[in-house]
Amino acid sequence: MARKTALITGSSGLVGSEAVSFLAQRGWTVHGIDNNMRGDFFGADGDTTWNLERLRREVREFEHHDLDIRDRAAIARLVRDLRPGLVFHCAAQPSHDLAAKRPFDDFEINALGTLNLLEAAREHCPESPFVFMSTNKVYGDAPNELPLVELETRWDYADEARREGIDETCRIDTSMHSLFGASKTSADLLVQEYGRYFDMPTVCFRAGCITGERHSGAELHGFISYLARAIREGRTYRIFGYLGKQVRDNIHSYDVCTAMLAFVEHPRAGAVYNVGGGRANSVSILEAGARLQELVGLPFRSEYVDEARRGDHICYITDLGRLRGDYPSWEITVSLDEVLEHVAREPAPVT
Ligand SMILES: NC(=O)c1ccc[n+]([C@@H]2O[C@H](COP(=O)([O-])OP(=O)(O)OC[C@H]3O[C@@H](n4cnc5c(N)ncnc54)[C@H](O)[C@@H]3O)[C@@H](O)[C@H]2O)c1
């Protein structure tokens, strides 16, 4: 049987690189787009060259394209030449804090870059599933309006009925998003619109914290991965506000790929899903620091900055009900503790 062709943007990053290996193992020929912009954003910690080299060594059916998704003509040409059977769009400026310093880069990459890909797909492969990695920042800080209780090491939802967390009905406007959240929300709406208006099989995966060994963790992006790096390297980890009890649920990049494939096999038009680790994979900074300290065998040194990141979530747990309802065979396969053990043991090399 002929191999199908996938196009993955951000293919040297955490999710994109996982997807390269994941799809190649399942019979796809994979073309990746990445210009190592992460290195430009975050310096040496964010440099993804090591990951690209690893993919080139390990994945035979992989071809890399050193392209910028802002380059509309080049993206259109590549999509025309490949006519991929799947577009998995993972390239982004991913940091809330950096977006305020580089608003044009942020918007041009996150919003316009997405539009470039959508238009190219509409022109050359409108039947192919288009999977967009969106973010829970589309909800801005509206999730902070839920009543919370302060426990010894974490915040939690006060209302039993909200235990499972935030679902897709949470409003997306009239809250603070960060410029990153605003550019990603623009992209999220465009991806939905290409599904609804043009009837293309598009989906937005609104993710919280994604994690895994392939992250080039930097202080401004990559919660667990950077925390592990800080402990291993004796760096002081800065905790911004909320007493270090802020909660995130974490999903391994492998489990994002299985959700992506579930959608590709049974696509819908203009779908939206919250994707995350769920309550079982939720952890606060204090809890993750304590566990990693144990696993790495070195102290968790932290400095408390008494000012929260603007628009930051206090307690965010993903309600997976809609995704599980539409794709009942999808499940979380990597537990939080497995993730922590892995990142504690096997750091991403620094280039
Ligand atoms: N990691 C998370 O916790 C998380 C959470 C929610 C949403 N997301 C979203 O998931 C997607 C993937 O995240 P990730 O953690 O793999 O990020 P990542 O930074 O590891 O990977 C993104 C890749 O895109 C590349 N890139 C950036 N700008 C580019 C451009 N203009 N042209 C070509 N390539 C470019 C970067 O070099 C990087 O390798 C992003 O859209 C991100 O917003 C991630």
mmCIF file of C-alpha atoms and ligand atoms in Angstrom:
data_model
loop_
_atom_site.group_PDB
_atom_site.id
_atom_site.type_symbol
_atom_site.label_atom_id
_atom_site.label_comp_id
_atom_site.label_asym_id
_atom_site.label_seq_id
_atom_site.Cartn_x
_atom_site.Cartn_y
_atom_site.Cartn_z
ATOM 1 C CA MET A 1 0.000 0.000 0.000
ATOM 2 C CA ALA A 2 1.308 3.465 -0.872
ATOM 3 C CA ARG A 3 2.471 5.492 2.103
ATOM 4 C CA LYS A 4 0.350 8.495 2.903
ATOM 5 C CA THR A 5 1.979 11.893 3.243
ATOM 6 C CA ALA A 6 1.714 14.050 6.351
ATOM 7 C CA LEU A 7 2.849 17.626 6.744
ATOM 8 C CA ILE A 8 3.823 18.648 10.276
ATOM 9 C CA THR A 9 4.736 22.202 11.201
ATOM 10 C CA GLY A 10 6.961 22.792 14.212
ATOM 11 C CA SER A 11 8.432 19.360 13.569
ATOM 12 C CA SER A 12 11.551 19.947 15.687
ATOM 13 C CA GLY A 13 9.476 20.936 18.715
ATOM 14 C CA LEU A 14 7.956 18.812 21.459
ATOM 15 C CA VAL A 15 4.666 17.824 19.842
ATOM 16 C CA GLY A 16 5.763 18.037 16.211
ATOM 17 C CA SER A 17 8.766 15.773 16.678
ATOM 18 C CA GLU A 18 6.725 13.217 18.607
ATOM 19 C CA ALA A 19 4.264 13.240 15.698
ATOM 20 C CA VAL A 20 7.043 12.714 13.134
ATOM 21 C CA SER A 21 8.100 9.446 14.785
ATOM 22 C CA PHE A 22 4.525 8.469 15.622
ATOM 23 C CA LEU A 23 3.225 8.816 12.062
ATOM 24 C CA ALA A 24 6.332 7.350 10.393
ATOM 25 C CA GLN A 25 5.897 4.242 12.557
ATOM 26 C CA ARG A 26 2.318 3.997 11.299
ATOM 27 C CA GLY A 27 3.198 4.026 7.623
ATOM 28 C CA TRP A 28 3.191 7.745 6.800
ATOM 29 C CA THR A 29 5.866 9.632 4.922
ATOM 30 C CA VAL A 30 6.394 12.741 6.975
ATOM 31 C CA HIS A 31 7.426 16.198 5.849
ATOM 32 C CA GLY A 32 8.345 18.619 8.602
ATOM 33 C CA ILE A 33 8.552 22.393 8.609
ATOM 34 C CA ASP A 34 10.669 24.074 11.270
ATOM 35 C CA ASN A 35 13.093 26.982 11.220
ATOM 36 C CA ASN A 36 14.362 26.584 14.805
ATOM 37 C CA MET A 37 12.570 29.764 15.775
ATOM 38 C CA ARG A 38 12.392 28.328 19.303
ATOM 39 C CA GLY A 39 16.147 28.893 19.589
ATOM 40 C CA ASP A 40 15.606 32.489 18.532
ATOM 41 C CA PHE A 41 12.826 32.881 21.111
ATOM 42 C CA PHE A 42 14.494 31.268 24.105
ATOM 43 C CA GLY A 43 18.225 31.119 23.368
ATOM 44 C CA ALA A 44 20.325 27.987 23.917
ATOM 45 C CA ASP A 45 17.725 26.311 26.184
ATOM 46 C CA GLY A 46 15.164 26.469 23.390
ATOM 47 C CA ASP A 47 17.409 25.427 20.520
ATOM 48 C CA THR A 48 15.851 22.413 18.779
ATOM 49 C CA THR A 49 18.801 21.423 16.566
ATOM 50 C CA TRP A 50 19.463 18.320 18.694
ATOM 51 C CA ASN A 51 15.919 17.130 18.100
ATOM 52 C CA LEU A 52 16.056 17.663 14.346
ATOM 53 C CA GLU A 53 19.347 15.764 14.179
ATOM 54 C CA ARG A 54 17.814 12.927 16.157
ATOM 55 C CA LEU A 55 14.834 12.749 13.791
ATOM 56 C CA ARG A 56 17.147 12.720 10.786
ATOM 57 C CA ARG A 57 19.096 9.839 12.333
ATOM 58 C CA GLU A 58 16.111 7.824 13.504
ATOM 59 C CA VAL A 59 13.281 8.378 11.029
ATOM 60 C CA ARG A 60 13.942 7.259 7.492
ATOM 61 C CA GLU A 61 10.642 8.428 6.026
ATOM 62 C CA PHE A 62 11.178 12.008 7.172
ATOM 63 C CA GLU A 63 12.072 15.060 5.156
ATOM 64 C CA HIS A 64 12.828 18.382 6.780
ATOM 65 C CA HIS A 65 12.007 21.789 5.283
ATOM 66 C CA ASP A 66 13.729 24.760 6.850
ATOM 67 C CA LEU A 67 10.831 27.114 6.171
ATOM 68 C CA ASP A 68 9.126 29.909 8.053
ATOM 69 C CA ILE A 69 5.342 29.503 8.227
ATOM 70 C CA ARG A 70 5.097 33.274 7.728
ATOM 71 C CA ASP A 71 6.417 32.784 4.196
ATOM 72 C CA ARG A 72 3.038 32.476 2.471
ATOM 73 C CA ALA A 73 4.355 31.743 -1.013
ATOM 74 C CA ALA A 74 6.791 29.052 0.153
ATOM 75 C CA ILE A 75 4.113 27.373 2.282
ATOM 76 C CA ALA A 76 1.639 27.398 -0.621
ATOM 77 C CA ARG A 77 4.262 25.868 -2.943
ATOM 78 C CA LEU A 78 5.128 23.096 -0.516
ATOM 79 C CA VAL A 79 1.486 22.202 0.158
ATOM 80 C CA ARG A 80 0.805 22.249 -3.602
ATOM 81 C CA ASP A 81 3.755 19.919 -4.269
ATOM 82 C CA LEU A 82 2.977 17.502 -1.443
ATOM 83 C CA ARG A 83 -0.817 17.556 -1.352
ATOM 84 C CA PRO A 84 -0.567 15.994 2.112
ATOM 85 C CA GLY A 85 -3.246 13.653 3.432
ATOM 86 C CA LEU A 86 -2.906 15.331 6.834
ATOM 87 C CA VAL A 87 -1.703 18.687 8.104
ATOM 88 C CA PHE A 88 -0.687 18.753 11.763
ATOM 89 C CA HIS A 89 0.029 22.357 12.668
ATOM 90 C CA CYS A 90 2.263 22.616 15.744
ATOM 91 C CA ALA A 91 4.559 25.550 14.925
ATOM 92 C CA ALA A 92 4.045 28.525 17.203
ATOM 93 C CA GLN A 93 5.421 31.265 19.326
ATOM 94 C CA PRO A 94 4.357 29.408 22.476
ATOM 95 C CA SER A 95 5.078 31.739 25.397
ATOM 96 C CA HIS A 96 2.671 34.171 27.116
ATOM 97 C CA ASP A 97 5.435 36.317 28.504
ATOM 98 C CA LEU A 98 7.515 36.515 25.343
ATOM 99 C CA ALA A 99 4.504 37.592 23.289
ATOM 100 C CA ALA A 100 4.416 40.925 25.123
ATOM 101 C CA LYS A 101 8.028 41.561 24.128
ATOM 102 C CA ARG A 102 7.611 40.448 20.516
ATOM 103 C CA PRO A 103 3.960 41.145 19.640
ATOM 104 C CA PHE A 104 4.420 41.258 15.880
ATOM 105 C CA ASP A 105 6.390 38.001 15.720
ATOM 106 C CA ASP A 106 3.804 36.423 18.004
ATOM 107 C CA PHE A 107 0.806 37.476 15.936
ATOM 108 C CA GLU A 108 2.418 36.889 12.571
ATOM 109 C CA ILE A 109 3.500 33.373 13.486
ATOM 110 C CA ASN A 110 0.483 32.278 15.500
ATOM 111 C CA ALA A 111 -2.367 33.925 13.608
ATOM 112 C CA LEU A 112 -1.099 34.750 10.120
ATOM 113 C CA GLY A 113 1.077 31.629 9.904
ATOM 114 C CA THR A 114 -2.037 29.564 10.625
ATOM 115 C CA LEU A 115 -3.997 31.441 7.965
ATOM 116 C CA ASN A 116 -1.204 30.758 5.443
ATOM 117 C CA LEU A 117 -1.507 27.046 6.147
ATOM 118 C CA LEU A 118 -5.302 27.009 6.092
ATOM 119 C CA GLU A 119 -5.436 28.787 2.743
ATOM 120 C CA ALA A 120 -2.805 26.487 1.264
ATOM 121 C CA ALA A 121 -4.797 23.503 2.519
ATOM 122 C CA ARG A 122 -8.076 24.882 1.140
ATOM 123 C CA GLU A 123 -6.430 25.363 -2.232
ATOM 124 C CA HIS A 124 -4.532 22.088 -2.499
ATOM 125 C CA CYS A 125 -5.835 19.481 -0.029
ATOM 126 C CA PRO A 126 -9.260 20.553 1.293
ATOM 127 C CA GLU A 127 -10.309 16.970 2.053
ATOM 128 C CA SER A 128 -7.331 16.315 4.323
ATOM 129 C CA PRO A 129 -7.723 16.584 8.087
ATOM 130 C CA PHE A 130 -6.199 19.800 9.431
ATOM 131 C CA VAL A 131 -5.267 19.462 13.093
ATOM 132 C CA PHE A 132 -4.367 22.644 14.923
ATOM 133 C CA MET A 133 -2.619 22.748 18.292
ATOM 134 C CA SER A 134 -4.554 25.439 20.090
ATOM 135 C CA THR A 135 -4.315 26.314 23.761
ATOM 136 C CA ASN A 136 -6.378 26.664 26.908
ATOM 137 C CA LYS A 137 -5.329 30.335 26.850
ATOM 138 C CA VAL A 138 -8.245 30.872 24.443
ATOM 139 C CA TYR A 139 -10.290 30.963 27.658
ATOM 140 C CA GLY A 140 -8.095 33.753 28.984
ATOM 141 C CA ASP A 141 -8.238 33.918 32.761
ATOM 142 C CA ALA A 142 -11.983 33.128 32.854
ATOM 143 C CA PRO A 143 -11.209 29.742 34.532
ATOM 144 C CA ASN A 144 -9.928 31.774 37.524
ATOM 145 C CA GLU A 145 -13.513 32.882 38.207
ATOM 146 C CA LEU A 146 -14.406 29.434 39.550
ATOM 147 C CA PRO A 147 -14.405 29.363 43.351
ATOM 148 C CA LEU A 148 -11.264 27.668 44.671
ATOM 149 C CA VAL A 149 -10.130 26.116 47.928
ATOM 150 C CA GLU A 150 -6.575 26.383 49.184
ATOM 151 C CA LEU A 151 -5.188 22.998 50.192
ATOM 152 C CA GLU A 152 -1.783 22.336 51.738
ATOM 153 C CA THR A 153 0.117 22.072 48.473
ATOM 154 C CA ARG A 154 -2.373 23.127 45.790
ATOM 155 C CA TRP A 155 -5.458 25.052 44.801
ATOM 156 C CA ASP A 156 -8.506 23.059 43.839
ATOM 157 C CA TYR A 157 -12.056 23.691 42.647
ATOM 158 C CA ALA A 158 -14.411 24.348 45.532
ATOM 159 C CA ASP A 159 -17.479 23.095 43.707
ATOM 160 C CA GLU A 160 -17.726 19.288 43.539
ATOM 161 C CA ALA A 161 -19.696 19.604 40.283
ATOM 162 C CA ARG A 162 -16.642 21.228 38.647
ATOM 163 C CA ARG A 163 -14.120 18.625 39.818
ATOM 164 C CA GLU A 164 -13.419 17.432 36.286
ATOM 165 C CA GLY A 165 -12.365 20.935 35.349
ATOM 166 C CA ILE A 166 -12.805 23.216 32.376
ATOM 167 C CA ASP A 167 -14.848 22.172 29.359
ATOM 168 C CA GLU A 168 -15.317 23.754 25.929
ATOM 169 C CA THR A 169 -18.313 25.819 27.023
ATOM 170 C CA CYS A 170 -16.046 28.166 28.959
ATOM 171 C CA ARG A 171 -16.336 31.590 27.302
ATOM 172 C CA ILE A 172 -13.419 32.780 25.200
ATOM 173 C CA ASP A 173 -13.826 36.555 25.448
ATOM 174 C CA THR A 174 -14.034 39.344 28.044
ATOM 175 C CA SER A 175 -11.101 37.989 30.007
ATOM 176 C CA MET A 176 -7.326 38.493 29.984
ATOM 177 C CA HIS A 177 -5.520 36.197 27.578
ATOM 178 C CA SER A 178 -1.971 37.579 27.192
ATOM 179 C CA LEU A 179 -1.061 38.560 23.650
ATOM 180 C CA PHE A 180 -0.128 34.927 23.051
ATOM 181 C CA GLY A 181 -3.649 33.867 24.059
ATOM 182 C CA ALA A 182 -5.119 36.490 21.742
ATOM 183 C CA SER A 183 -3.045 35.433 18.717
ATOM 184 C CA LYS A 184 -3.834 31.766 19.346
ATOM 185 C CA THR A 185 -7.535 32.559 19.781
ATOM 186 C CA SER A 186 -7.467 34.286 16.391
ATOM 187 C CA ALA A 187 -5.952 31.156 14.889
ATOM 188 C CA ASP A 188 -8.397 28.899 16.744
ATOM 189 C CA LEU A 189 -11.367 30.846 15.303
ATOM 190 C CA LEU A 190 -9.896 30.711 11.807
ATOM 191 C CA VAL A 191 -9.412 26.946 12.048
ATOM 192 C CA GLN A 192 -13.024 26.556 13.207
ATOM 193 C CA GLU A 193 -14.215 28.835 10.429
ATOM 194 C CA TYR A 194 -12.445 26.854 7.694
ATOM 195 C CA GLY A 195 -14.299 23.847 9.057
ATOM 196 C CA ARG A 196 -17.698 25.510 9.294
ATOM 197 C CA TYR A 197 -17.615 27.884 6.336
ATOM 198 C CA PHE A 198 -15.655 25.720 3.877
ATOM 199 C CA ASP A 199 -16.667 22.369 5.345
ATOM 200 C CA MET A 200 -13.080 21.271 5.785
ATOM 201 C CA PRO A 201 -12.170 18.580 8.349
ATOM 202 C CA THR A 202 -10.491 20.901 10.843
ATOM 203 C CA VAL A 203 -10.007 20.579 14.571
ATOM 204 C CA CYS A 204 -8.641 22.740 17.373
ATOM 205 C CA PHE A 205 -7.002 20.873 20.226
ATOM 206 C CA ARG A 206 -7.029 23.286 23.146
ATOM 207 C CA ALA A 207 -4.169 21.981 25.223
ATOM 208 C CA GLY A 208 -2.991 22.890 28.681
ATOM 209 C CA CYS A 209 0.496 21.712 29.618
ATOM 210 C CA ILE A 210 2.034 19.277 27.200
ATOM 211 C CA THR A 211 5.141 17.519 28.313
ATOM 212 C CA GLY A 212 7.660 14.894 27.346
ATOM 213 C CA GLU A 213 11.323 14.159 26.876
ATOM 214 C CA ARG A 214 11.509 15.997 23.575
ATOM 215 C CA HIS A 215 10.955 19.425 25.073
ATOM 216 C CA SER A 216 13.732 21.991 24.821
ATOM 217 C CA GLY A 217 12.573 23.362 28.168
ATOM 218 C CA ALA A 218 13.130 27.053 28.829
ATOM 219 C CA GLU A 219 12.057 29.254 31.729
ATOM 220 C CA LEU A 220 9.418 30.938 29.605
ATOM 221 C CA HIS A 221 7.965 27.712 28.193
ATOM 222 C CA GLY A 222 7.943 24.046 29.225
ATOM 223 C CA PHE A 223 6.776 23.738 32.849
ATOM 224 C CA ILE A 224 7.844 20.210 33.862
ATOM 225 C CA SER A 225 10.788 20.042 31.505
ATOM 226 C CA TYR A 226 12.245 23.332 32.724
ATOM 227 C CA LEU A 227 11.581 22.465 36.369
ATOM 228 C CA ALA A 228 13.536 19.217 35.933
ATOM 229 C CA ARG A 229 16.331 21.057 34.172
ATOM 230 C CA ALA A 230 16.521 23.663 36.956
ATOM 231 C CA ILE A 231 16.823 20.959 39.642
ATOM 232 C CA ARG A 232 19.377 18.912 37.704
ATOM 233 C CA GLU A 233 21.529 21.935 36.953
ATOM 234 C CA GLY A 234 21.229 23.573 40.383
ATOM 235 C CA ARG A 235 19.388 26.593 38.972
ATOM 236 C CA THR A 236 17.004 28.549 41.166
ATOM 237 C CA TYR A 237 13.429 28.102 39.913
ATOM 238 C CA ARG A 238 11.332 31.245 40.097
ATOM 239 C CA ILE A 239 7.753 30.757 41.234
ATOM 240 C CA PHE A 240 5.477 33.553 40.100
ATOM 241 C CA GLY A 241 2.592 34.124 42.522
ATOM 242 C CA TYR A 242 -0.259 31.944 43.807
ATOM 243 C CA LEU A 243 2.116 30.537 46.481
ATOM 244 C CA GLY A 244 3.455 27.899 44.073
ATOM 245 C CA LYS A 245 0.152 26.078 44.522
ATOM 246 C CA GLN A 246 -1.030 26.747 40.978
ATOM 247 C CA VAL A 247 -2.225 23.558 39.316
ATOM 248 C CA ARG A 248 -1.735 22.256 35.793
ATOM 249 C CA ASP A 249 -2.778 18.974 34.289
ATOM 250 C CA ASN A 250 -0.123 17.491 32.066
ATOM 251 C CA ILE A 251 -0.431 15.409 28.955
ATOM 252 C CA HIS A 252 2.441 13.589 27.305
ATOM 253 C CA SER A 253 3.053 14.505 23.673
ATOM 254 C CA TYR A 254 2.469 10.825 22.755
ATOM 255 C CA ASP A 255 -1.103 11.038 24.029
ATOM 256 C CA VAL A 256 -1.647 14.197 21.992
ATOM 257 C CA CYS A 257 -0.580 12.196 18.928
ATOM 258 C CA THR A 258 -3.054 9.405 19.630
ATOM 259 C CA ALA A 259 -5.832 12.023 19.899
ATOM 260 C CA MET A 260 -4.661 13.554 16.626
ATOM 261 C CA LEU A 261 -4.774 10.162 14.903
ATOM 262 C CA ALA A 262 -8.215 9.376 16.346
ATOM 263 C CA PHE A 263 -9.479 12.576 14.724
ATOM 264 C CA VAL A 264 -7.694 11.853 11.427
ATOM 265 C CA GLU A 265 -9.360 8.451 11.233
ATOM 266 C CA HIS A 266 -12.821 9.887 11.976
ATOM 267 C CA PRO A 267 -12.680 13.593 11.181
ATOM 268 C CA ARG A 268 -15.408 16.178 11.676
ATOM 269 C CA ALA A 269 -15.689 19.738 10.378
ATOM 270 C CA GLY A 270 -14.753 22.613 12.669
ATOM 271 C CA ALA A 271 -14.348 20.504 15.796
ATOM 272 C CA VAL A 272 -13.009 21.825 19.115
ATOM 273 C CA TYR A 273 -11.668 19.698 21.963
ATOM 274 C CA ASN A 274 -9.967 20.421 25.229
ATOM 275 C CA VAL A 275 -6.977 18.109 25.442
ATOM 276 C CA GLY A 276 -5.001 17.543 28.605
ATOM 277 C CA GLY A 277 -3.921 15.071 31.211
ATOM 278 C CA GLY A 278 -7.083 15.372 33.315
ATOM 279 C CA ARG A 279 -7.289 15.324 37.090
ATOM 280 C CA ALA A 280 -5.151 12.202 37.468
ATOM 281 C CA ASN A 281 -2.238 13.993 35.768
ATOM 282 C CA SER A 282 -2.640 17.291 37.611
ATOM 283 C CA VAL A 283 0.061 18.736 39.826
ATOM 284 C CA SER A 284 1.046 22.018 41.477
ATOM 285 C CA ILE A 285 4.506 23.577 41.190
ATOM 286 C CA LEU A 286 5.229 22.721 44.837
ATOM 287 C CA GLU A 287 4.163 19.096 44.318
ATOM 288 C CA ALA A 288 6.109 18.677 41.064
ATOM 289 C CA GLY A 289 9.197 20.289 42.610
ATOM 290 C CA ALA A 290 9.046 17.967 45.617
ATOM 291 C CA ARG A 291 8.656 14.841 43.481
ATOM 292 C CA LEU A 292 11.386 15.831 41.025
ATOM 293 C CA GLN A 293 13.749 16.648 43.856
ATOM 294 C CA GLU A 294 13.231 13.095 45.080
ATOM 295 C CA LEU A 295 13.708 11.589 41.617
ATOM 296 C CA VAL A 296 16.740 13.671 40.612
ATOM 297 C CA GLY A 297 18.334 13.424 44.054
ATOM 298 C CA LEU A 298 19.177 17.143 44.164
ATOM 299 C CA PRO A 299 17.408 19.963 46.020
ATOM 300 C CA PHE A 300 14.563 21.972 44.505
ATOM 301 C CA ARG A 301 15.773 25.556 44.952
ATOM 302 C CA SER A 302 13.073 28.109 44.418
ATOM 303 C CA GLU A 303 12.644 31.838 44.730
ATOM 304 C CA TYR A 304 9.168 33.233 45.254
ATOM 305 C CA VAL A 305 8.209 36.251 43.169
ATOM 306 C CA ASP A 306 5.108 37.745 44.744
ATOM 307 C CA GLU A 307 3.491 38.612 41.452
ATOM 308 C CA ALA A 308 1.602 36.165 39.279
ATOM 309 C CA ARG A 309 2.197 36.050 35.535
ATOM 310 C CA ARG A 310 -0.477 38.216 33.944
ATOM 311 C CA GLY A 311 -3.515 36.174 32.912
ATOM 312 C CA ASP A 312 -2.032 32.992 34.432
ATOM 313 C CA HIS A 313 -4.394 30.220 35.488
ATOM 314 C CA ILE A 314 -4.567 29.432 39.188
ATOM 315 C CA CYS A 315 -6.055 25.964 38.809
ATOM 316 C CA TYR A 316 -6.516 24.477 35.384
ATOM 317 C CA ILE A 317 -7.651 20.897 34.937
ATOM 318 C CA THR A 318 -8.935 19.746 31.563
ATOM 319 C CA ASP A 319 -12.409 18.274 31.353
ATOM 320 C CA LEU A 320 -11.903 15.535 28.733
ATOM 321 C CA GLY A 321 -15.603 14.675 28.444
ATOM 322 C CA ARG A 322 -16.180 15.874 24.888
ATOM 323 C CA LEU A 323 -13.052 14.229 23.475
ATOM 324 C CA ARG A 324 -13.795 10.970 25.280
ATOM 325 C CA GLY A 325 -17.412 11.130 24.144
ATOM 326 C CA ASP A 326 -16.540 11.514 20.462
ATOM 327 C CA TYR A 327 -13.489 9.222 20.506
ATOM 328 C CA PRO A 328 -14.208 6.638 23.211
ATOM 329 C CA SER A 329 -11.161 4.515 22.419
ATOM 330 C CA TRP A 330 -8.799 7.420 23.119
ATOM 331 C CA GLU A 331 -7.220 7.402 26.562
ATOM 332 C CA ILE A 332 -4.302 8.769 28.529
ATOM 333 C CA THR A 333 -1.506 6.193 28.439
ATOM 334 C CA VAL A 334 1.331 8.077 30.123
ATOM 335 C CA SER A 335 0.890 8.887 33.809
ATOM 336 C CA LEU A 336 2.263 12.011 35.415
ATOM 337 C CA ASP A 337 4.713 10.001 37.482
ATOM 338 C CA GLU A 338 6.062 8.292 34.357
ATOM 339 C CA VAL A 339 6.612 11.721 32.830
ATOM 340 C CA LEU A 340 8.385 12.970 35.937
ATOM 341 C CA GLU A 341 10.585 9.876 36.115
ATOM 342 C CA HIS A 342 11.520 10.284 32.501
ATOM 343 C CA VAL A 343 12.350 13.988 32.547
ATOM 344 C CA ALA A 344 14.295 13.508 35.775
ATOM 345 C CA ARG A 345 16.402 10.794 34.182
ATOM 346 C CA GLU A 346 16.856 11.798 30.572
ATOM 347 C CA PRO A 347 17.409 15.452 29.929
ATOM 348 C CA ALA A 348 17.137 16.906 26.472
ATOM 349 C CA PRO A 349 20.690 17.653 25.354
ATOM 350 C CA VAL A 350 21.584 21.325 25.127
ATOM 351 C CA THR A 351 23.170 22.350 21.841
HETATM 352 N N1 LIG B 1 3.826 22.624 25.240
HETATM 353 C C1 LIG B 1 2.728 23.039 25.814
HETATM 354 O O1 LIG B 1 2.620 22.991 27.027
HETATM 355 C C2 LIG B 1 1.570 23.548 24.994
HETATM 356 C C3 LIG B 1 0.368 23.848 25.634
HETATM 357 C C4 LIG B 1 -0.707 24.311 24.893
HETATM 358 C C5 LIG B 1 -0.587 24.471 23.543
HETATM 359 N N2 LIG B 1 0.584 24.173 22.929
HETATM 360 C C6 LIG B 1 0.669 24.378 21.493
HETATM 361 O O2 LIG B 1 1.101 23.179 20.882
HETATM 362 C C7 LIG B 1 1.940 23.485 19.771
HETATM 363 C C8 LIG B 1 3.245 22.771 19.920
HETATM 364 O O3 LIG B 1 3.850 23.137 21.147
HETATM 365 P P1 LIG B 1 5.293 22.630 21.527
HETATM 366 O O4 LIG B 1 5.346 22.554 23.000
HETATM 367 O O5 LIG B 1 5.645 21.443 20.705
HETATM 368 O O6 LIG B 1 6.157 23.885 21.084
HETATM 369 P P2 LIG B 1 7.673 23.906 20.641
HETATM 370 O O7 LIG B 1 8.134 25.317 20.826
HETATM 371 O O8 LIG B 1 8.452 22.808 21.293
HETATM 372 O O9 LIG B 1 7.571 23.575 19.084
HETATM 373 C C9 LIG B 1 7.173 24.529 18.147
HETATM 374 C C10 LIG B 1 8.171 24.493 17.004
HETATM 375 O O10 LIG B 1 7.747 25.453 16.035
HETATM 376 C C11 LIG B 1 8.902 26.034 15.475
HETATM 377 N N3 LIG B 1 8.536 27.347 14.930
HETATM 378 C C12 LIG B 1 8.209 28.461 15.625
HETATM 379 N N4 LIG B 1 7.961 29.469 14.796
HETATM 380 C C13 LIG B 1 8.115 28.978 13.536
HETATM 381 C C14 LIG B 1 7.975 29.541 12.248
HETATM 382 N N5 LIG B 1 7.658 30.830 12.097
HETATM 383 N N6 LIG B 1 8.178 28.751 11.169
HETATM 384 C C15 LIG B 1 8.519 27.457 11.313
HETATM 385 N N7 LIG B 1 8.681 26.867 12.528
HETATM 386 C C16 LIG B 1 8.478 27.613 13.622
HETATM 387 C C17 LIG B 1 9.888 26.139 16.646
HETATM 388 O O11 LIG B 1 11.239 26.220 16.202
HETATM 389 C C18 LIG B 1 9.598 24.859 17.420
HETATM 390 O O12 LIG B 1 10.481 23.821 17.081
HETATM 391 C C19 LIG B 1 2.040 25.014 19.734
HETATM 392 O O13 LIG B 1 1.089 25.500 18.852
HETATM 393 C C20 LIG B 1 1.698 25.427 21.144
HETATM 394 O O14 LIG B 1 1.141 26.728 21.190
HETATM 395 C C21 LIG B 1 1.659 23.718 23.618
#
